[in-house]
Short mmCIF file of N, CA and C in Angstrom, two decimals:
data_model
loop_
_atom_site.label_atom_id
_atom_site.label_comp_id
_atom_site.label_asym_id
_atom_site.label_seq_id
_atom_site.Cartn_x
_atom_site.Cartn_y
_atom_site.Cartn_z
N UNK A 1 18.34 -16.27 8.42
CA UNK A 1 17.72 -15.71 9.39
C UNK A 1 17.82 -14.43 9.72
N UNK A 2 19.52 -13.91 9.37
CA UNK A 2 19.87 -12.71 9.28
C UNK A 2 18.89 -11.89 8.30
N UNK A 3 18.37 -11.99 7.36
CA UNK A 3 17.77 -11.31 6.56
C UNK A 3 16.12 -11.05 7.13
N UNK A 4 15.79 -12.23 7.84
CA UNK A 4 14.50 -12.37 8.09
C UNK A 4 14.32 -11.24 9.24
N UNK A 5 15.07 -11.26 10.16
CA UNK A 5 15.24 -10.44 11.19
C UNK A 5 15.36 -8.73 11.08
N UNK A 6 15.95 -8.59 9.79
CA UNK A 6 15.96 -7.19 9.25
C UNK A 6 14.87 -6.76 8.80
N UNK A 7 14.20 -7.90 7.76
CA UNK A 7 12.84 -7.49 7.33
C UNK A 7 11.78 -7.49 8.60
N UNK A 8 11.81 -7.69 9.61
CA UNK A 8 11.01 -8.02 10.87
C UNK A 8 11.29 -6.61 11.47
N UNK A 9 12.47 -6.46 11.54
CA UNK A 9 12.73 -4.71 12.28
C UNK A 9 12.01 -3.72 11.55
N UNK A 10 12.71 -3.85 9.88
CA UNK A 10 12.16 -2.72 9.09
C UNK A 10 10.59 -2.41 9.15
N UNK A 11 9.98 -4.02 9.28
CA UNK A 11 8.58 -3.89 9.09
C UNK A 11 7.97 -3.16 10.27
N UNK A 12 8.23 -3.43 11.16
CA UNK A 12 8.03 -2.61 12.61
C UNK A 12 7.93 -1.39 12.79
N UNK A 13 9.39 -0.63 11.81
CA UNK A 13 9.31 0.90 11.65
C UNK A 13 8.15 1.29 10.42
N UNK A 14 8.11 0.42 9.24
CA UNK A 14 7.03 0.91 8.14
C UNK A 14 5.88 0.70 8.85
N UNK A 15 5.41 -0.40 9.71
CA UNK A 15 4.16 -0.36 10.23
C UNK A 15 3.54 1.23 11.04
N UNK A 16 4.82 1.32 11.89
CA UNK A 16 4.25 2.37 13.03
C UNK A 16 4.15 3.71 12.28
N UNK A 17 5.31 4.05 11.19
CA UNK A 17 5.18 4.98 9.93
C UNK A 17 3.80 4.85 9.60
N UNK A 18 3.12 4.12 8.83
CA UNK A 18 2.12 3.95 8.42
C UNK A 18 1.19 4.38 9.81
N UNK A 19 1.04 3.87 10.95
CA UNK A 19 0.19 4.54 11.83
C UNK A 19 0.04 5.82 12.09
N UNK A 20 1.31 6.44 12.28
CA UNK A 20 1.64 7.64 12.69
C UNK A 20 1.22 8.73 11.21
N UNK A 21 0.86 8.32 9.81
CA UNK A 21 0.49 8.89 8.93
C UNK A 21 -1.09 8.71 9.19
N UNK A 22 -1.54 7.69 9.27
CA UNK A 22 -3.19 7.27 9.94
C UNK A 22 -3.66 8.43 10.90
N UNK A 23 -2.75 8.50 12.01
CA UNK A 23 -3.40 9.24 12.94
C UNK A 23 -3.33 10.64 12.61
N UNK A 24 -2.27 11.27 11.83
CA UNK A 24 -2.36 12.65 11.45
C UNK A 24 -3.59 13.04 10.45
N UNK A 25 -3.95 12.15 9.72
CA UNK A 25 -4.88 12.53 8.68
C UNK A 25 -6.13 12.83 9.70
N UNK A 26 -6.46 11.47 10.62
CA UNK A 26 -7.18 11.56 11.55
C UNK A 26 -7.76 12.66 11.99
N UNK A 27 -6.57 13.15 12.93
CA UNK A 27 -6.43 14.38 13.55
C UNK A 27 -7.01 15.42 13.01
N UNK A 28 -6.81 15.54 11.56
CA UNK A 28 -7.05 16.74 10.85
C UNK A 28 -8.48 16.41 10.41
N UNK A 29 -9.29 15.27 10.56
CA UNK A 29 -10.65 15.09 10.23
C UNK A 29 -10.60 14.48 9.20
N UNK A 30 -9.59 14.24 8.26
CA UNK A 30 -9.84 13.75 6.76
C UNK A 30 -9.87 12.22 6.80
N UNK A 31 -10.95 11.86 6.96
CA UNK A 31 -11.12 10.28 7.45
C UNK A 31 -12.47 9.94 6.10
N UNK A 32 -13.18 10.58 5.68
CA UNK A 32 -14.29 10.51 4.84
C UNK A 32 -13.85 9.78 3.70
N UNK A 33 -12.51 10.14 3.18
CA UNK A 33 -11.87 9.31 1.99
C UNK A 33 -10.62 9.16 2.51
N UNK A 34 -10.20 7.75 2.09
CA UNK A 34 -9.10 7.39 2.54
C UNK A 34 -7.52 7.53 1.87
N UNK A 35 -7.64 8.92 2.40
CA UNK A 35 -6.56 9.98 2.11
C UNK A 35 -5.26 9.28 2.60
N UNK A 36 -5.32 9.07 3.66
CA UNK A 36 -3.90 8.42 4.46
C UNK A 36 -3.59 6.88 3.67
N UNK A 37 -4.22 6.56 3.40
CA UNK A 37 -4.20 4.74 2.38
C UNK A 37 -3.30 5.44 1.22
N UNK A 38 -4.20 6.50 0.60
CA UNK A 38 -3.67 6.86 -0.68
C UNK A 38 -2.08 7.49 -0.87
N UNK A 39 -2.02 8.24 0.40
CA UNK A 39 -0.83 8.93 0.57
C UNK A 39 0.48 7.84 1.31
N UNK A 40 -0.17 6.99 1.70
CA UNK A 40 0.81 6.02 1.95
C UNK A 40 1.24 5.17 0.83
N UNK A 41 0.16 4.75 0.05
CA UNK A 41 0.64 3.93 -1.24
C UNK A 41 1.53 4.81 -2.03
N UNK A 42 1.19 5.89 -2.43
CA UNK A 42 2.05 6.99 -3.30
C UNK A 42 3.51 7.15 -2.94
N UNK A 43 3.70 7.78 -1.70
CA UNK A 43 4.73 7.56 -1.23
C UNK A 43 5.50 6.46 -1.10
N UNK A 44 5.16 5.42 -0.58
CA UNK A 44 5.65 4.28 -0.56
C UNK A 44 6.05 3.93 -2.07
N UNK A 45 5.29 3.98 -2.44
CA UNK A 45 5.90 3.53 -4.24
C UNK A 45 6.85 4.27 -4.59
N UNK A 46 6.75 5.89 -4.31
CA UNK A 46 7.83 6.74 -4.66
C UNK A 46 9.30 6.18 -4.08
N UNK A 47 8.85 5.77 -2.99
CA UNK A 47 10.48 5.74 -2.02
C UNK A 47 11.04 4.10 -2.33
N UNK A 48 10.26 3.41 -3.10
CA UNK A 48 10.32 1.95 -3.66
C UNK A 48 11.20 2.48 -5.06
N UNK A 49 10.89 3.05 -5.65
CA UNK A 49 11.52 3.43 -6.73
C UNK A 49 12.83 3.94 -6.48
N UNK A 50 12.75 4.84 -5.40
CA UNK A 50 14.21 5.39 -5.39
C UNK A 50 15.18 4.45 -4.50
N UNK A 51 14.49 3.37 -3.84
CA UNK A 51 15.50 2.17 -3.52
C UNK A 51 15.65 1.26 -5.00
N UNK A 52 14.96 1.05 -5.75
CA UNK A 52 15.35 0.33 -6.76
C UNK A 52 16.01 0.87 -7.77
N UNK A 53 16.02 2.22 -7.94
CA UNK A 53 17.18 3.30 -8.80
C UNK A 53 18.72 2.67 -8.04
N UNK A 54 18.82 2.54 -6.86
CA UNK A 54 20.00 2.51 -6.09
C UNK A 54 20.43 0.93 -6.41
N UNK A 55 19.57 0.25 -6.03
CA UNK A 55 19.56 -1.41 -6.44
C UNK A 55 20.13 -1.58 -7.78
N UNK A 56 19.56 -0.97 -8.84
CA UNK A 56 20.11 -1.30 -9.78
C UNK A 56 20.88 -0.62 -10.60
N UNK A 57 21.52 0.50 -9.76
CA UNK A 57 22.86 1.16 -10.29
C UNK A 57 24.05 0.24 -10.22
N UNK A 58 25.52 0.74 -10.45
CA UNK A 58 26.33 0.26 -10.52
C UNK A 58 27.06 -0.31 -9.16
N UNK A 59 26.79 0.80 -8.39
CA UNK A 59 27.14 0.57 -6.80
C UNK A 59 26.10 -0.30 -5.88
N UNK A 60 24.69 -0.63 -6.30
CA UNK A 60 23.87 -1.37 -5.92
C UNK A 60 23.55 -0.93 -4.37
N UNK A 61 23.22 -2.09 -3.89
CA UNK A 61 22.80 -2.03 -2.05
C UNK A 61 23.10 -3.65 -1.69
N UNK A 62 23.88 -3.61 -0.68
CA UNK A 62 23.90 -4.78 0.07
C UNK A 62 22.35 -5.64 0.09
N UNK A 63 22.63 -7.00 0.26
CA UNK A 63 21.25 -7.51 0.16
C UNK A 63 20.49 -7.37 1.64
N UNK A 64 21.56 -7.02 2.89
CA UNK A 64 21.06 -6.64 3.84
C UNK A 64 19.95 -5.30 3.86
N UNK A 65 20.93 -4.51 3.46
CA UNK A 65 20.09 -3.13 3.14
C UNK A 65 18.85 -2.91 2.45
N UNK A 66 18.97 -3.57 1.33
CA UNK A 66 17.92 -3.80 0.47
C UNK A 66 16.48 -4.56 1.11
N UNK A 67 16.86 -5.51 2.19
CA UNK A 67 15.90 -6.17 2.69
C UNK A 67 15.39 -5.35 3.77
N UNK A 68 16.28 -4.68 4.40
CA UNK A 68 15.80 -3.83 5.42
C UNK A 68 14.71 -2.75 5.25
N UNK A 69 15.35 -2.16 3.78
CA UNK A 69 14.45 -0.95 3.43
C UNK A 69 13.27 -1.27 2.61
N UNK A 70 13.58 -1.97 1.57
CA UNK A 70 12.43 -2.34 0.95
C UNK A 70 11.25 -3.34 1.13
N UNK A 71 11.77 -4.54 1.91
CA UNK A 71 11.23 -5.63 2.10
C UNK A 71 10.23 -5.21 3.48
N UNK A 72 11.59 -4.70 4.09
CA UNK A 72 10.92 -4.30 5.52
C UNK A 72 10.36 -3.23 6.01
N UNK A 73 10.88 -2.06 5.62
CA UNK A 73 10.42 -0.52 6.09
C UNK A 73 9.13 -0.23 4.98
N UNK A 74 9.32 -0.68 3.82
CA UNK A 74 8.42 -0.09 2.72
C UNK A 74 7.41 -1.18 2.85
N UNK A 75 7.71 -2.39 2.91
CA UNK A 75 6.79 -3.64 3.17
C UNK A 75 6.00 -3.43 4.50
N UNK A 76 6.25 -2.88 5.25
CA UNK A 76 5.40 -2.63 6.40
C UNK A 76 4.44 -1.48 6.12
N UNK A 77 5.09 -0.32 5.56
CA UNK A 77 4.56 0.84 5.63
C UNK A 77 3.42 0.61 4.42
N UNK A 78 3.50 -0.02 3.56
CA UNK A 78 2.53 -0.04 2.44
C UNK A 78 3.05 -1.42 1.44
N UNK A 79 2.05 -2.30 1.41
CA UNK A 79 2.54 -3.36 0.37
C UNK A 79 2.07 -2.84 -1.07
N UNK A 80 1.49 -1.67 -1.19
CA UNK A 80 1.46 -1.48 -2.58
C UNK A 80 2.60 -0.99 -3.25
N UNK A 81 3.61 -0.58 -2.77
CA UNK A 81 5.14 -0.50 -3.20
C UNK A 81 5.55 -1.87 -4.13
N UNK A 82 5.26 -2.66 -3.16
CA UNK A 82 6.00 -3.99 -3.60
C UNK A 82 4.97 -4.36 -4.60
N UNK A 83 3.74 -4.29 -4.86
CA UNK A 83 2.83 -4.24 -6.29
C UNK A 83 3.00 -3.42 -7.31
N UNK A 84 3.32 -2.09 -7.11
CA UNK A 84 3.79 -1.31 -8.07
C UNK A 84 5.18 -1.64 -8.41
N UNK A 85 5.80 -2.01 -8.03
CA UNK A 85 7.35 -2.51 -8.13
C UNK A 85 7.09 -4.01 -9.06
N UNK A 86 6.41 -4.69 -8.86
CA UNK A 86 5.78 -5.90 -9.86
C UNK A 86 5.39 -5.78 -10.96
N UNK A 87 4.31 -4.69 -11.13
CA UNK A 87 3.69 -4.18 -12.03
C UNK A 87 4.93 -3.46 -13.16
N UNK A 88 5.85 -2.57 -12.49
CA UNK A 88 6.79 -1.99 -13.37
C UNK A 88 7.59 -3.28 -13.73
N UNK A 89 8.14 -4.11 -13.08
CA UNK A 89 9.07 -5.45 -13.71
C UNK A 89 8.44 -6.14 -14.77
N UNK A 90 6.99 -6.26 -14.43
CA UNK A 90 6.41 -7.12 -15.84
C UNK A 90 6.21 -6.37 -17.07
N UNK A 91 6.03 -5.15 -16.52
CA UNK A 91 5.84 -4.08 -17.76
C UNK A 91 7.21 -3.84 -18.54
N UNK A 92 8.11 -3.74 -17.99
CA UNK A 92 9.38 -3.80 -18.67
C UNK A 92 10.31 -5.11 -18.93
N UNK A 93 10.25 -5.96 -18.04
CA UNK A 93 10.99 -7.37 -18.36
C UNK A 93 10.27 -8.29 -18.65
N UNK A 94 10.58 -8.47 -20.31
CA UNK A 94 10.17 -9.57 -21.31
C UNK A 94 10.03 -9.52 -22.37
N UNK A 95 9.09 -10.59 -22.96
CA UNK A 95 8.54 -9.95 -24.33
C UNK A 95 7.53 -8.77 -24.69
N UNK A 96 7.14 -8.99 -25.87
CA UNK A 96 6.29 -7.56 -26.12
C UNK A 96 4.95 -7.73 -25.46
N UNK A 97 4.64 -8.80 -25.20
CA UNK A 97 3.53 -8.89 -24.39
C UNK A 97 3.65 -8.92 -22.87
N UNK A 98 4.81 -8.42 -22.32
CA UNK A 98 4.92 -7.53 -21.01
C UNK A 98 3.97 -6.69 -20.58
N UNK A 99 3.50 -5.76 -21.34
CA UNK A 99 2.42 -4.47 -21.14
C UNK A 99 1.11 -5.43 -20.90
N UNK A 100 1.02 -6.57 -21.49
CA UNK A 100 -0.25 -7.11 -21.30
C UNK A 100 -0.13 -7.82 -19.91
N UNK A 101 0.79 -8.35 -19.75
CA UNK A 101 0.92 -9.17 -18.23
C UNK A 101 1.05 -8.13 -17.20
N UNK A 102 1.33 -6.73 -17.41
CA UNK A 102 1.17 -5.99 -16.28
C UNK A 102 -0.27 -5.51 -16.34
N UNK A 103 -0.82 -5.43 -17.18
CA UNK A 103 -2.28 -4.82 -17.20
C UNK A 103 -3.32 -6.11 -16.22
N UNK A 104 -2.83 -7.33 -16.94
CA UNK A 104 -3.69 -8.36 -16.38
C UNK A 104 -3.26 -8.76 -14.98
N UNK A 105 -2.02 -8.46 -14.51
CA UNK A 105 -1.69 -8.37 -12.90
C UNK A 105 -2.56 -7.38 -12.43
N UNK A 106 -2.31 -6.09 -12.64
CA UNK A 106 -3.23 -5.49 -11.80
C UNK A 106 -4.74 -5.43 -11.94
N UNK A 107 -5.23 -5.47 -13.01
CA UNK A 107 -6.55 -6.31 -13.08
C UNK A 107 -6.82 -7.45 -11.64
N UNK A 108 -6.15 -8.41 -12.27
CA UNK A 108 -6.54 -9.63 -11.42
C UNK A 108 -5.99 -8.98 -9.70
N UNK A 109 -4.96 -8.39 -9.38
CA UNK A 109 -4.73 -8.30 -8.04
C UNK A 109 -6.10 -7.53 -7.50
N UNK A 110 -6.50 -6.37 -8.11
CA UNK A 110 -7.69 -5.46 -7.62
C UNK A 110 -8.75 -6.42 -7.46
N UNK A 111 -9.37 -6.93 -8.40
CA UNK A 111 -10.58 -8.03 -8.70
C UNK A 111 -10.52 -9.11 -7.61
N UNK A 112 -9.46 -9.98 -7.58
CA UNK A 112 -9.27 -11.38 -6.79
C UNK A 112 -9.02 -10.49 -5.60
N UNK A 113 -8.26 -9.68 -5.12
CA UNK A 113 -8.18 -8.96 -3.82
C UNK A 113 -9.45 -8.48 -3.13
N UNK A 114 -10.22 -7.51 -4.00
CA UNK A 114 -11.21 -7.29 -3.13
C UNK A 114 -12.65 -8.07 -3.35
N UNK A 115 -12.22 -9.53 -4.17
CA UNK A 115 -13.54 -10.16 -4.17
C UNK A 115 -12.86 -11.05 -2.88
N UNK A 116 -12.23 -11.48 -2.65
CA UNK A 116 -11.39 -12.21 -1.41
C UNK A 116 -11.84 -11.45 0.01
N UNK A 117 -11.73 -10.30 -0.13
CA UNK A 117 -12.24 -9.47 1.27
C UNK A 117 -13.95 -9.78 1.37
N UNK A 118 -14.55 -9.45 0.18
CA UNK A 118 -15.93 -9.99 0.15
C UNK A 118 -16.24 -11.26 0.85
N UNK A 119 -15.57 -12.13 0.01
CA UNK A 119 -15.92 -13.67 0.58
C UNK A 119 -15.58 -13.69 2.11
N UNK A 120 -14.35 -13.50 2.29
CA UNK A 120 -13.83 -13.31 3.89
C UNK A 120 -15.26 -12.51 4.55
N UNK A 121 -15.57 -11.51 4.52
CA UNK A 121 -16.59 -10.97 5.15
C UNK A 121 -17.78 -11.63 5.53
N UNK A 122 -18.24 -12.42 3.96
CA UNK A 122 -19.31 -12.95 4.04
C UNK A 122 -19.19 -14.41 4.62
N UNK A 123 -18.05 -15.04 4.82
CA UNK A 123 -17.66 -16.51 5.14
C UNK A 123 -17.62 -16.45 7.03
N UNK A 124 -17.15 -15.20 7.34
CA UNK A 124 -17.16 -15.11 8.63
C UNK A 124 -18.06 -14.80 9.24
N UNK A 125 -19.29 -13.66 8.59
CA UNK A 125 -20.40 -13.36 9.09
C UNK A 125 -21.51 -14.56 9.22
N UNK A 126 -21.29 -15.54 8.45
CA UNK A 126 -21.86 -16.83 8.47
C UNK A 126 -21.64 -17.43 9.62
N UNK A 127 -20.11 -17.85 9.55
CA UNK A 127 -19.90 -18.42 10.96
C UNK A 127 -20.20 -17.95 12.45
N UNK A 128 -20.27 -16.54 12.30
CA UNK A 128 -20.40 -15.84 13.51
C UNK A 128 -22.02 -15.65 13.71
N UNK A 129 -22.91 -15.73 13.12
CA UNK A 129 -24.16 -15.48 12.98
C UNK A 129 -25.05 -16.84 13.64
#
């Protein structure tokens, strides 16, 4: 329960930070291209790399700190950081086919997620029509 609460608290901070980034880009009129989402994804992935470098170091991080930072704050800020970490794990952990698994995961994630969004739009529009 403690880790759940730490993840939820961190998620609130991460989601709030994402909102502030979105507002900053919108205030500058930068909405024609999803610059805020791109920025959040890149920065979140960079920070996830920093957190994981500490986790994997000999000193590591306590599970509570890792949950608050990685799952909570960065998970609330952008799930793309978790996606990036999963791709890295697939590419570096395992047999010679690990690179293939990473590419398959990237392709499946993008194609299936965008497809699911389109399906959700269609289904909901049909119900509301």
